[in-house]
JSON list of C-alpha atoms in Angstrom, two decimals:
[
{"chain": "T", "resi": 1, "resn": "GLY", "atom": "CA", "xyz": [26.85, -88.69, 11.72]},
{"chain": "T", "resi": 2, "resn": "GLU", "atom": "CA", "xyz": [23.28, -90.17, 11.36]},
{"chain": "T", "resi": 3, "resn": "GLN", "atom": "CA", "xyz": [20.54, -87.53, 11.89]},
{"chain": "T", "resi": 4, "resn": "VAL", "atom": "CA", "xyz": [16.93, -88.94, 12.76]},
{"chain": "T", "resi": 5, "resn": "GLU", "atom": "CA", "xyz": [13.75, -86.47, 12.51]},
{"chain": "T", "resi": 6, "resn": "GLN", "atom": "CA", "xyz": [10.79, -87.60, 14.13]},
{"chain": "T", "resi": 7, "resn": "ARG", "atom": "CA", "xyz": [7.29, -85.98, 13.68]},
{"chain": "T", "resi": 8, "resn": "PRO", "atom": "CA", "xyz": [4.95, -84.84, 15.20]},
{"chain": "T", "resi": 9, "resn": "PRO", "atom": "CA", "xyz": [6.35, -84.07, 18.48]},
{"chain": "T", "resi": 10, "resn": "HIS", "atom": "CA", "xyz": [2.80, -84.05, 20.13]},
{"chain": "T", "resi": 11, "resn": "LEU", "atom": "CA", "xyz": [-0.04, -86.10, 19.09]},
{"chain": "T", "resi": 12, "resn": "SER", "atom": "CA", "xyz": [-3.61, -86.19, 20.62]},
{"chain": "T", "resi": 13, "resn": "VAL", "atom": "CA", "xyz": [-6.12, -88.68, 19.45]},
{"chain": "T", "resi": 14, "resn": "PRO", "atom": "CA", "xyz": [-9.47, -89.80, 20.75]},
{"chain": "T", "resi": 15, "resn": "GLU", "atom": "CA", "xyz": [-9.82, -93.40, 21.82]},
{"chain": "T", "resi": 16, "resn": "GLY", "atom": "CA", "xyz": [-10.21, -96.06, 19.29]},
{"chain": "T", "resi": 17, "resn": "ASP", "atom": "CA", "xyz": [-8.58, -93.67, 16.64]},
{"chain": "T", "resi": 18, "resn": "SER", "atom": "CA", "xyz": [-5.34, -94.62, 14.97]},
{"chain": "T", "resi": 19, "resn": "ALA", "atom": "CA", "xyz": [-2.08, -92.68, 15.81]},
{"chain": "T", "resi": 20, "resn": "VAL", "atom": "CA", "xyz": [0.78, -92.36, 13.25]},
{"chain": "T", "resi": 21, "resn": "ILE", "atom": "CA", "xyz": [4.50, -91.41, 14.00]},
{"chain": "T", "resi": 22, "resn": "ILE", "atom": "CA", "xyz": [6.79, -90.83, 11.43]},
{"chain": "T", "resi": 23, "resn": "CYS", "atom": "CA", "xyz": [10.88, -90.66, 11.48]},
{"chain": "T", "resi": 24, "resn": "THR", "atom": "CA", "xyz": [13.11, -89.96, 8.55]},
{"chain": "T", "resi": 25, "resn": "TYR", "atom": "CA", "xyz": [16.72, -90.88, 8.87]},
{"chain": "T", "resi": 26, "resn": "THR", "atom": "CA", "xyz": [20.01, -89.91, 6.55]},
{"chain": "T", "resi": 27, "resn": "ASP", "atom": "CA", "xyz": [22.58, -92.74, 6.86]},
{"chain": "T", "resi": 28, "resn": "SER", "atom": "CA", "xyz": [22.02, -95.21, 4.01]},
{"chain": "T", "resi": 29, "resn": "ALA", "atom": "CA", "xyz": [24.02, -97.93, 5.92]},
{"chain": "T", "resi": 30, "resn": "THR", "atom": "CA", "xyz": [21.25, -97.76, 8.49]},
{"chain": "T", "resi": 31, "resn": "ALA", "atom": "CA", "xyz": [19.78, -101.56, 8.89]},
{"chain": "T", "resi": 32, "resn": "TYR", "atom": "CA", "xyz": [18.08, -101.75, 12.08]},
{"chain": "T", "resi": 33, "resn": "PHE", "atom": "CA", "xyz": [15.06, -99.93, 13.19]},
{"chain": "T", "resi": 34, "resn": "TYR", "atom": "CA", "xyz": [13.35, -99.70, 16.38]},
{"chain": "T", "resi": 35, "resn": "TRP", "atom": "CA", "xyz": [10.35, -98.33, 18.32]},
{"chain": "T", "resi": 36, "resn": "TYR", "atom": "CA", "xyz": [10.21, -97.70, 21.88]},
{"chain": "T", "resi": 37, "resn": "LYS", "atom": "CA", "xyz": [7.71, -96.47, 24.44]},
{"chain": "T", "resi": 38, "resn": "GLN", "atom": "CA", "xyz": [8.73, -94.55, 27.46]},
{"chain": "T", "resi": 39, "resn": "GLU", "atom": "CA", "xyz": [6.07, -93.95, 30.16]},
{"chain": "T", "resi": 40, "resn": "PRO", "atom": "CA", "xyz": [6.77, -91.33, 32.70]},
{"chain": "T", "resi": 41, "resn": "GLY", "atom": "CA", "xyz": [9.53, -91.81, 35.20]},
{"chain": "T", "resi": 42, "resn": "ALA", "atom": "CA", "xyz": [10.17, -95.13, 33.45]},
{"chain": "T", "resi": 43, "resn": "GLY", "atom": "CA", "xyz": [12.89, -96.73, 31.19]},
{"chain": "T", "resi": 44, "resn": "LEU", "atom": "CA", "xyz": [12.34, -97.56, 27.66]},
{"chain": "T", "resi": 45, "resn": "GLN", "atom": "CA", "xyz": [10.14, -100.44, 26.42]},
{"chain": "T", "resi": 46, "resn": "LEU", "atom": "CA", "xyz": [11.15, -102.19, 23.12]},
{"chain": "T", "resi": 47, "resn": "LEU", "atom": "CA", "xyz": [7.86, -102.33, 21.11]},
{"chain": "T", "resi": 48, "resn": "MET", "atom": "CA", "xyz": [8.94, -103.44, 17.63]},
{"chain": "T", "resi": 49, "resn": "SER", "atom": "CA", "xyz": [12.28, -104.22, 15.87]},
{"chain": "T", "resi": 50, "resn": "VAL", "atom": "CA", "xyz": [12.76, -104.30, 12.28]},
{"chain": "T", "resi": 51, "resn": "PHE", "atom": "CA", "xyz": [15.75, -105.17, 9.86]},
{"chain": "T", "resi": 52, "resn": "SER", "atom": "CA", "xyz": [16.09, -103.37, 6.52]},
{"chain": "T", "resi": 53, "resn": "ASN", "atom": "CA", "xyz": [14.88, -106.34, 4.42]},
{"chain": "T", "resi": 54, "resn": "VAL", "atom": "CA", "xyz": [11.43, -106.09, 5.97]},
{"chain": "T", "resi": 55, "resn": "ASP", "atom": "CA", "xyz": [8.98, -103.56, 4.53]},
{"chain": "T", "resi": 56, "resn": "ARG", "atom": "CA", "xyz": [6.00, -103.91, 6.98]},
{"chain": "T", "resi": 57, "resn": "LYS", "atom": "CA", "xyz": [5.44, -105.63, 10.21]},
{"chain": "T", "resi": 58, "resn": "GLU", "atom": "CA", "xyz": [2.43, -106.00, 12.30]},
{"chain": "T", "resi": 59, "resn": "GLU", "atom": "CA", "xyz": [1.97, -107.05, 15.86]},
{"chain": "T", "resi": 60, "resn": "GLN", "atom": "CA", "xyz": [-0.67, -106.64, 18.62]},
{"chain": "T", "resi": 61, "resn": "GLY", "atom": "CA", "xyz": [-2.28, -103.61, 16.99]},
{"chain": "T", "resi": 62, "resn": "LEU", "atom": "CA", "xyz": [1.11, -102.04, 15.79]},
{"chain": "T", "resi": 63, "resn": "THR", "atom": "CA", "xyz": [2.08, -101.65, 12.40]},
{"chain": "T", "resi": 64, "resn": "VAL", "atom": "CA", "xyz": [5.60, -100.64, 11.45]},
{"chain": "T", "resi": 65, "resn": "LEU", "atom": "CA", "xyz": [6.42, -99.38, 7.73]},
{"chain": "T", "resi": 66, "resn": "LEU", "atom": "CA", "xyz": [9.81, -99.19, 6.27]},
{"chain": "T", "resi": 67, "resn": "ASN", "atom": "CA", "xyz": [10.58, -97.07, 3.14]},
{"chain": "T", "resi": 68, "resn": "LYS", "atom": "CA", "xyz": [14.03, -97.27, 2.46]},
{"chain": "T", "resi": 69, "resn": "LYS", "atom": "CA", "xyz": [14.09, -95.36, -0.77]},
{"chain": "T", "resi": 70, "resn": "ASP", "atom": "CA", "xyz": [12.76, -92.19, 1.16]},
{"chain": "T", "resi": 71, "resn": "LYS", "atom": "CA", "xyz": [14.46, -93.29, 4.40]},
{"chain": "T", "resi": 72, "resn": "GLN", "atom": "CA", "xyz": [11.38, -93.07, 6.28]},
{"chain": "T", "resi": 73, "resn": "LEU", "atom": "CA", "xyz": [9.90, -95.18, 9.19]},
{"chain": "T", "resi": 74, "resn": "SER", "atom": "CA", "xyz": [6.56, -95.01, 10.71]},
{"chain": "T", "resi": 75, "resn": "LEU", "atom": "CA", "xyz": [4.64, -96.52, 13.46]},
{"chain": "T", "resi": 76, "resn": "ASN", "atom": "CA", "xyz": [0.85, -96.86, 13.34]},
{"chain": "T", "resi": 77, "resn": "LEU", "atom": "CA", "xyz": [-0.97, -97.49, 16.67]},
{"chain": "T", "resi": 78, "resn": "THR", "atom": "CA", "xyz": [-4.64, -98.74, 15.25]},
{"chain": "T", "resi": 79, "resn": "ALA", "atom": "CA", "xyz": [-7.61, -98.21, 17.70]},
{"chain": "T", "resi": 80, "resn": "ALA", "atom": "CA", "xyz": [-5.39, -96.50, 20.29]},
{"chain": "T", "resi": 81, "resn": "HIS", "atom": "CA", "xyz": [-6.62, -96.49, 24.03]},
{"chain": "T", "resi": 82, "resn": "PRO", "atom": "CA", "xyz": [-5.68, -94.44, 27.01]},
{"chain": "T", "resi": 83, "resn": "GLY", "atom": "CA", "xyz": [-2.92, -97.25, 28.18]},
{"chain": "T", "resi": 84, "resn": "ASP", "atom": "CA", "xyz": [-1.21, -95.94, 25.09]},
{"chain": "T", "resi": 85, "resn": "SER", "atom": "CA", "xyz": [-0.42, -92.63, 26.26]},
{"chain": "T", "resi": 86, "resn": "ALA", "atom": "CA", "xyz": [3.38, -92.26, 26.53]},
{"chain": "T", "resi": 87, "resn": "VAL", "atom": "CA", "xyz": [6.39, -90.88, 24.58]},
{"chain": "T", "resi": 88, "resn": "TYR", "atom": "CA", "xyz": [7.09, -92.90, 21.79]},
{"chain": "T", "resi": 89, "resn": "PHE", "atom": "CA", "xyz": [10.94, -92.78, 20.20]},
{"chain": "T", "resi": 90, "resn": "CYS", "atom": "CA", "xyz": [12.19, -94.29, 16.98]},
{"chain": "T", "resi": 91, "resn": "ALA", "atom": "CA", "xyz": [15.72, -95.44, 16.90]},
{"chain": "T", "resi": 92, "resn": "VAL", "atom": "CA", "xyz": [18.06, -96.65, 14.27]},
{"chain": "T", "resi": 93, "resn": "SER", "atom": "CA", "xyz": [21.44, -98.26, 13.89]},
{"chain": "T", "resi": 94, "resn": "ALA", "atom": "CA", "xyz": [23.99, -99.23, 11.23]},
{"chain": "T", "resi": 95, "resn": "ASN", "atom": "CA", "xyz": [25.74, -102.38, 10.52]},
{"chain": "T", "resi": 96, "resn": "THR", "atom": "CA", "xyz": [28.57, -100.88, 8.73]},
{"chain": "T", "resi": 97, "resn": "GLY", "atom": "CA", "xyz": [30.36, -97.62, 8.87]},
{"chain": "T", "resi": 98, "resn": "ALA", "atom": "CA", "xyz": [30.72, -95.10, 11.66]},
{"chain": "T", "resi": 99, "resn": "ASN", "atom": "CA", "xyz": [27.27, -95.67, 13.14]},
{"chain": "T", "resi": 100, "resn": "THR", "atom": "CA", "xyz": [27.77, -99.28, 13.64]},
{"chain": "T", "resi": 101, "resn": "GLY", "atom": "CA", "xyz": [26.50, -100.33, 17.27]},
{"chain": "T", "resi": 102, "resn": "LYS", "atom": "CA", "xyz": [25.23, -96.89, 17.83]},
{"chain": "T", "resi": 103, "resn": "LEU", "atom": "CA", "xyz": [21.46, -96.21, 18.49]},
{"chain": "T", "resi": 104, "resn": "THR", "atom": "CA", "xyz": [20.34, -92.95, 17.30]},
{"chain": "T", "resi": 105, "resn": "PHE", "atom": "CA", "xyz": [17.02, -91.83, 18.63]},
{"chain": "T", "resi": 106, "resn": "GLY", "atom": "CA", "xyz": [14.53, -89.43, 17.33]},
{"chain": "T", "resi": 107, "resn": "HIS", "atom": "CA", "xyz": [13.37, -86.58, 19.61]},
{"chain": "T", "resi": 108, "resn": "GLY", "atom": "CA", "xyz": [10.28, -88.44, 20.52]},
{"chain": "T", "resi": 109, "resn": "THR", "atom": "CA", "xyz": [6.61, -88.00, 20.09]},
{"chain": "T", "resi": 110, "resn": "ILE", "atom": "CA", "xyz": [4.27, -87.47, 23.16]},
{"chain": "T", "resi": 111, "resn": "LEU", "atom": "CA", "xyz": [1.11, -89.43, 22.44]},
{"chain": "T", "resi": 112, "resn": "ARG", "atom": "CA", "xyz": [-2.06, -88.53, 24.44]},
{"chain": "T", "resi": 113, "resn": "VAL", "atom": "CA", "xyz": [-5.20, -90.80, 23.83]},
{"chain": "T", "resi": 114, "resn": "HIS", "atom": "CA", "xyz": [-8.25, -89.14, 25.38]},
{"chain": "T", "resi": 115, "resn": "PRO", "atom": "CA", "xyz": [-11.44, -91.16, 26.46]},
{"chain": "W", "resi": 1, "resn": "ASN", "atom": "CA", "xyz": [12.01, -104.97, 32.98]},
{"chain": "W", "resi": 2, "resn": "THR", "atom": "CA", "xyz": [13.71, -106.69, 35.96]},
{"chain": "W", "resi": 3, "resn": "LYS", "atom": "CA", "xyz": [16.09, -108.46, 33.94]},
{"chain": "W", "resi": 4, "resn": "ILE", "atom": "CA", "xyz": [18.31, -105.33, 33.77]},
{"chain": "W", "resi": 5, "resn": "THR", "atom": "CA", "xyz": [18.72, -103.77, 37.52]},
{"chain": "W", "resi": 6, "resn": "GLN", "atom": "CA", "xyz": [20.32, -100.45, 37.92]},
{"chain": "W", "resi": 7, "resn": "SER", "atom": "CA", "xyz": [21.01, -98.91, 41.32]},
{"chain": "W", "resi": 8, "resn": "PRO", "atom": "CA", "xyz": [20.66, -96.56, 42.74]},
{"chain": "W", "resi": 9, "resn": "ARG", "atom": "CA", "xyz": [17.24, -95.30, 41.33]},
{"chain": "W", "resi": 10, "resn": "TYR", "atom": "CA", "xyz": [17.67, -91.73, 42.59]},
{"chain": "W", "resi": 11, "resn": "LEU", "atom": "CA", "xyz": [21.08, -89.86, 43.31]},
{"chain": "W", "resi": 12, "resn": "ILE", "atom": "CA", "xyz": [21.31, -86.16, 44.74]},
{"chain": "W", "resi": 13, "resn": "LEU", "atom": "CA", "xyz": [24.93, -85.01, 44.69]},
{"chain": "W", "resi": 14, "resn": "GLY", "atom": "CA", "xyz": [26.76, -82.01, 45.20]},
{"chain": "W", "resi": 15, "resn": "ARG", "atom": "CA", "xyz": [30.25, -82.03, 44.14]},
{"chain": "W", "resi": 16, "resn": "ALA", "atom": "CA", "xyz": [30.94, -85.50, 45.44]},
{"chain": "W", "resi": 17, "resn": "ASN", "atom": "CA", "xyz": [32.10, -88.92, 43.63]},
{"chain": "W", "resi": 18, "resn": "LYS", "atom": "CA", "xyz": [29.68, -91.62, 43.14]},
{"chain": "W", "resi": 19, "resn": "SER", "atom": "CA", "xyz": [29.12, -94.72, 40.93]},
{"chain": "W", "resi": 20, "resn": "LEU", "atom": "CA", "xyz": [26.11, -96.18, 39.26]},
{"chain": "W", "resi": 21, "resn": "GLU", "atom": "CA", "xyz": [25.90, -99.87, 38.99]},
{"chain": "W", "resi": 22, "resn": "CYS", "atom": "CA", "xyz": [24.07, -102.10, 36.40]},
{"chain": "W", "resi": 23, "resn": "GLU", "atom": "CA", "xyz": [23.81, -105.66, 36.18]},
{"chain": "W", "resi": 24, "resn": "GLN", "atom": "CA", "xyz": [22.04, -107.66, 33.25]},
{"chain": "W", "resi": 25, "resn": "HIS", "atom": "CA", "xyz": [20.59, -111.14, 33.49]},
{"chain": "W", "resi": 26, "resn": "LEU", "atom": "CA", "xyz": [20.11, -111.68, 29.72]},
{"chain": "W", "resi": 27, "resn": "GLY", "atom": "CA", "xyz": [23.37, -113.26, 28.89]},
{"chain": "W", "resi": 28, "resn": "HIS", "atom": "CA", "xyz": [24.08, -110.42, 26.58]},
{"chain": "W", "resi": 29, "resn": "ASN", "atom": "CA", "xyz": [27.50, -109.51, 25.44]},
{"chain": "W", "resi": 30, "resn": "ALA", "atom": "CA", "xyz": [27.30, -105.95, 24.89]},
{"chain": "W", "resi": 31, "resn": "MET", "atom": "CA", "xyz": [26.37, -103.24, 27.44]},
{"chain": "W", "resi": 32, "resn": "TYR", "atom": "CA", "xyz": [25.78, -99.45, 27.12]},
{"chain": "W", "resi": 33, "resn": "TRP", "atom": "CA", "xyz": [25.49, -96.35, 29.08]},
{"chain": "W", "resi": 34, "resn": "TYR", "atom": "CA", "xyz": [22.94, -93.86, 27.82]},
{"chain": "W", "resi": 35, "resn": "LYS", "atom": "CA", "xyz": [22.22, -90.09, 29.14]},
{"chain": "W", "resi": 36, "resn": "GLN", "atom": "CA", "xyz": [18.78, -88.70, 28.85]},
{"chain": "W", "resi": 37, "resn": "SER", "atom": "CA", "xyz": [18.30, -85.11, 29.84]},
{"chain": "W", "resi": 38, "resn": "ALA", "atom": "CA", "xyz": [15.13, -83.56, 30.31]},
{"chain": "W", "resi": 39, "resn": "GLU", "atom": "CA", "xyz": [12.85, -83.64, 27.37]},
{"chain": "W", "resi": 40, "resn": "LYS", "atom": "CA", "xyz": [15.44, -84.90, 25.27]},
{"chain": "W", "resi": 41, "resn": "PRO", "atom": "CA", "xyz": [16.22, -88.55, 23.72]},
{"chain": "W", "resi": 42, "resn": "PRO", "atom": "CA", "xyz": [18.78, -90.87, 25.08]},
{"chain": "W", "resi": 43, "resn": "GLU", "atom": "CA", "xyz": [22.23, -90.31, 23.99]},
{"chain": "W", "resi": 44, "resn": "LEU", "atom": "CA", "xyz": [24.83, -93.02, 23.85]},
{"chain": "W", "resi": 45, "resn": "MET", "atom": "CA", "xyz": [27.90, -92.33, 26.26]},
{"chain": "W", "resi": 46, "resn": "PHE", "atom": "CA", "xyz": [29.58, -95.65, 26.24]},
{"chain": "W", "resi": 47, "resn": "LEU", "atom": "CA", "xyz": [29.41, -99.11, 24.61]},
{"chain": "W", "resi": 48, "resn": "TYR", "atom": "CA", "xyz": [31.27, -102.04, 25.83]},
{"chain": "W", "resi": 49, "resn": "ASN", "atom": "CA", "xyz": [31.25, -105.68, 23.83]},
{"chain": "W", "resi": 50, "resn": "LEU", "atom": "CA", "xyz": [32.72, -108.72, 25.77]},
{"chain": "W", "resi": 51, "resn": "LYS", "atom": "CA", "xyz": [34.36, -106.41, 28.30]},
{"chain": "W", "resi": 52, "resn": "GLN", "atom": "CA", "xyz": [36.04, -104.26, 25.69]},
{"chain": "W", "resi": 53, "resn": "LEU", "atom": "CA", "xyz": [35.21, -100.44, 25.40]},
{"chain": "W", "resi": 54, "resn": "ILE", "atom": "CA", "xyz": [33.92, -100.06, 21.72]},
{"chain": "W", "resi": 55, "resn": "ARG", "atom": "CA", "xyz": [32.43, -96.74, 21.59]},
{"chain": "W", "resi": 56, "resn": "ASN", "atom": "CA", "xyz": [33.43, -93.66, 23.81]},
{"chain": "W", "resi": 57, "resn": "GLU", "atom": "CA", "xyz": [31.43, -90.66, 22.56]},
{"chain": "W", "resi": 58, "resn": "THR", "atom": "CA", "xyz": [32.24, -87.24, 23.55]},
{"chain": "W", "resi": 59, "resn": "VAL", "atom": "CA", "xyz": [31.85, -87.52, 27.22]},
{"chain": "W", "resi": 60, "resn": "PRO", "atom": "CA", "xyz": [33.58, -85.27, 29.88]},
{"chain": "W", "resi": 61, "resn": "SER", "atom": "CA", "xyz": [36.55, -87.15, 31.51]},
{"chain": "W", "resi": 62, "resn": "ARG", "atom": "CA", "xyz": [34.73, -87.01, 34.85]},
{"chain": "W", "resi": 63, "resn": "PHE", "atom": "CA", "xyz": [32.67, -89.96, 33.60]},
{"chain": "W", "resi": 64, "resn": "ILE", "atom": "CA", "xyz": [34.63, -93.19, 33.76]},
{"chain": "W", "resi": 65, "resn": "PRO", "atom": "CA", "xyz": [32.96, -96.44, 32.86]},
{"chain": "W", "resi": 66, "resn": "GLU", "atom": "CA", "xyz": [33.85, -99.95, 33.95]},
{"chain": "W", "resi": 67, "resn": "CYS", "atom": "CA", "xyz": [32.84, -103.27, 32.95]},
{"chain": "W", "resi": 68, "resn": "PRO", "atom": "CA", "xyz": [34.42, -105.94, 35.38]},
{"chain": "W", "resi": 69, "resn": "ASP", "atom": "CA", "xyz": [32.64, -108.81, 33.75]},
{"chain": "W", "resi": 70, "resn": "SER", "atom": "CA", "xyz": [30.14, -108.96, 30.79]},
{"chain": "W", "resi": 71, "resn": "SER", "atom": "CA", "xyz": [27.07, -108.73, 32.94]},
{"chain": "W", "resi": 72, "resn": "LYS", "atom": "CA", "xyz": [28.06, -105.90, 34.94]},
{"chain": "W", "resi": 73, "resn": "LEU", "atom": "CA", "xyz": [28.52, -102.19, 34.16]},
{"chain": "W", "resi": 74, "resn": "LEU", "atom": "CA", "xyz": [29.66, -99.35, 36.51]},
{"chain": "W", "resi": 75, "resn": "LEU", "atom": "CA", "xyz": [29.63, -95.56, 35.48]},
{"chain": "W", "resi": 76, "resn": "HIS", "atom": "CA", "xyz": [32.14, -93.49, 38.28]},
{"chain": "W", "resi": 77, "resn": "ILE", "atom": "CA", "xyz": [31.37, -89.95, 38.27]},
{"chain": "W", "resi": 78, "resn": "SER", "atom": "CA", "xyz": [33.59, -87.43, 39.94]},
{"chain": "W", "resi": 79, "resn": "ALA", "atom": "CA", "xyz": [32.86, -83.72, 40.63]},
{"chain": "W", "resi": 80, "resn": "VAL", "atom": "CA", "xyz": [29.64, -83.66, 39.03]},
{"chain": "W", "resi": 81, "resn": "ASP", "atom": "CA", "xyz": [28.40, -80.60, 37.17]},
{"chain": "W", "resi": 82, "resn": "PRO", "atom": "CA", "xyz": [24.97, -79.27, 36.88]},
{"chain": "W", "resi": 83, "resn": "GLU", "atom": "CA", "xyz": [24.91, -80.04, 33.30]},
{"chain": "W", "resi": 84, "resn": "ASP", "atom": "CA", "xyz": [25.18, -83.83, 34.56]},
{"chain": "W", "resi": 85, "resn": "SER", "atom": "CA", "xyz": [21.39, -83.65, 35.89]},
{"chain": "W", "resi": 86, "resn": "ALA", "atom": "CA", "xyz": [19.69, -86.38, 33.61]},
{"chain": "W", "resi": 87, "resn": "VAL", "atom": "CA", "xyz": [18.50, -89.95, 33.79]},
{"chain": "W", "resi": 88, "resn": "TYR", "atom": "CA", "xyz": [21.49, -92.49, 33.21]},
{"chain": "W", "resi": 89, "resn": "PHE", "atom": "CA", "xyz": [19.98, -95.57, 31.43]},
{"chain": "W", "resi": 90, "resn": "CYS", "atom": "CA", "xyz": [22.03, -98.76, 31.23]},
{"chain": "W", "resi": 91, "resn": "ALA", "atom": "CA", "xyz": [21.31, -101.06, 28.36]},
{"chain": "W", "resi": 92, "resn": "SER", "atom": "CA", "xyz": [22.30, -104.43, 26.88]},
{"chain": "W", "resi": 93, "resn": "SER", "atom": "CA", "xyz": [22.07, -106.20, 23.46]},
{"chain": "W", "resi": 94, "resn": "ARG", "atom": "CA", "xyz": [23.21, -109.79, 22.59]},
{"chain": "W", "resi": 95, "resn": "THR", "atom": "CA", "xyz": [25.74, -108.76, 20.16]},
{"chain": "W", "resi": 96, "resn": "GLY", "atom": "CA", "xyz": [26.36, -105.23, 20.18]},
{"chain": "W", "resi": 97, "resn": "ASN", "atom": "CA", "xyz": [24.43, -104.64, 16.99]},
{"chain": "W", "resi": 98, "resn": "GLU", "atom": "CA", "xyz": [20.91, -105.90, 17.84]},
{"chain": "W", "resi": 99, "resn": "ARG", "atom": "CA", "xyz": [18.15, -104.74, 19.77]},
{"chain": "W", "resi": 100, "resn": "LEU", "atom": "CA", "xyz": [18.57, -102.88, 23.07]},
{"chain": "W", "resi": 101, "resn": "PHE", "atom": "CA", "xyz": [16.82, -103.61, 26.25]},
{"chain": "W", "resi": 102, "resn": "PHE", "atom": "CA", "xyz": [16.91, -100.76, 28.85]},
{"chain": "W", "resi": 103, "resn": "GLY", "atom": "CA", "xyz": [17.13, -100.62, 32.44]},
{"chain": "W", "resi": 104, "resn": "HIS", "atom": "CA", "xyz": [14.91, -98.34, 34.70]},
{"chain": "W", "resi": 105, "resn": "GLY", "atom": "CA", "xyz": [17.47, -95.61, 34.92]},
{"chain": "W", "resi": 106, "resn": "THR", "atom": "CA", "xyz": [19.13, -93.64, 37.55]},
{"chain": "W", "resi": 107, "resn": "LYS", "atom": "CA", "xyz": [18.08, -90.21, 37.94]},
{"chain": "W", "resi": 108, "resn": "LEU", "atom": "CA", "xyz": [20.80, -88.01, 39.02]},
{"chain": "W", "resi": 109, "resn": "SER", "atom": "CA", "xyz": [20.29, -84.74, 40.15]},
{"chain": "W", "resi": 110, "resn": "VAL", "atom": "CA", "xyz": [23.16, -82.25, 41.11]},
{"chain": "W", "resi": 111, "resn": "LEU", "atom": "CA", "xyz": [22.73, -79.53, 43.66]}
]
């Protein structure tokens, strides 16, 4: 089945700096890519979604890059602020094959943005 | 996210039977149960699309899902085990292969 590796597991950046989180996946049929944010004791908030025909997407201080050749997905938070501190998960799913309709998550990155 | 409501928010059980409930007000066709154990990512348990069970991952038989209509999802749990302590998230998507929206979760603690 699909394997998703996410790094780093922990990330601490000063306020105003960028934070970059990277995921790699294994299934060539993977077509949908997501980034979720989870604050303590809360559910998962969808940040960005990308389909496989998109290489780059920017929204509200977030940039998602997709490198299908290397099966790599990244999230860049530009000018991070303390309110961005949370756990971030990448998640992927396929539109064909055994992983259709199944969202597979990375193990998460605990981001801390300090003043 | 108030468009997917889950109840109860917290559940403390001994070896009892209980049901978790979820309702979505997004008009979505697909609904999911995910389990998130401490410091782990969510893992899919069940997926329904148009009230049909589409995916049933390797889940102990003491967990029984039910989808009475396309906006509601139940998870019946019998004779819980300590390994069942986790947060159970309900989620929905428009067609079953699009972005998922999650509820706030039910935190289950097994004594």
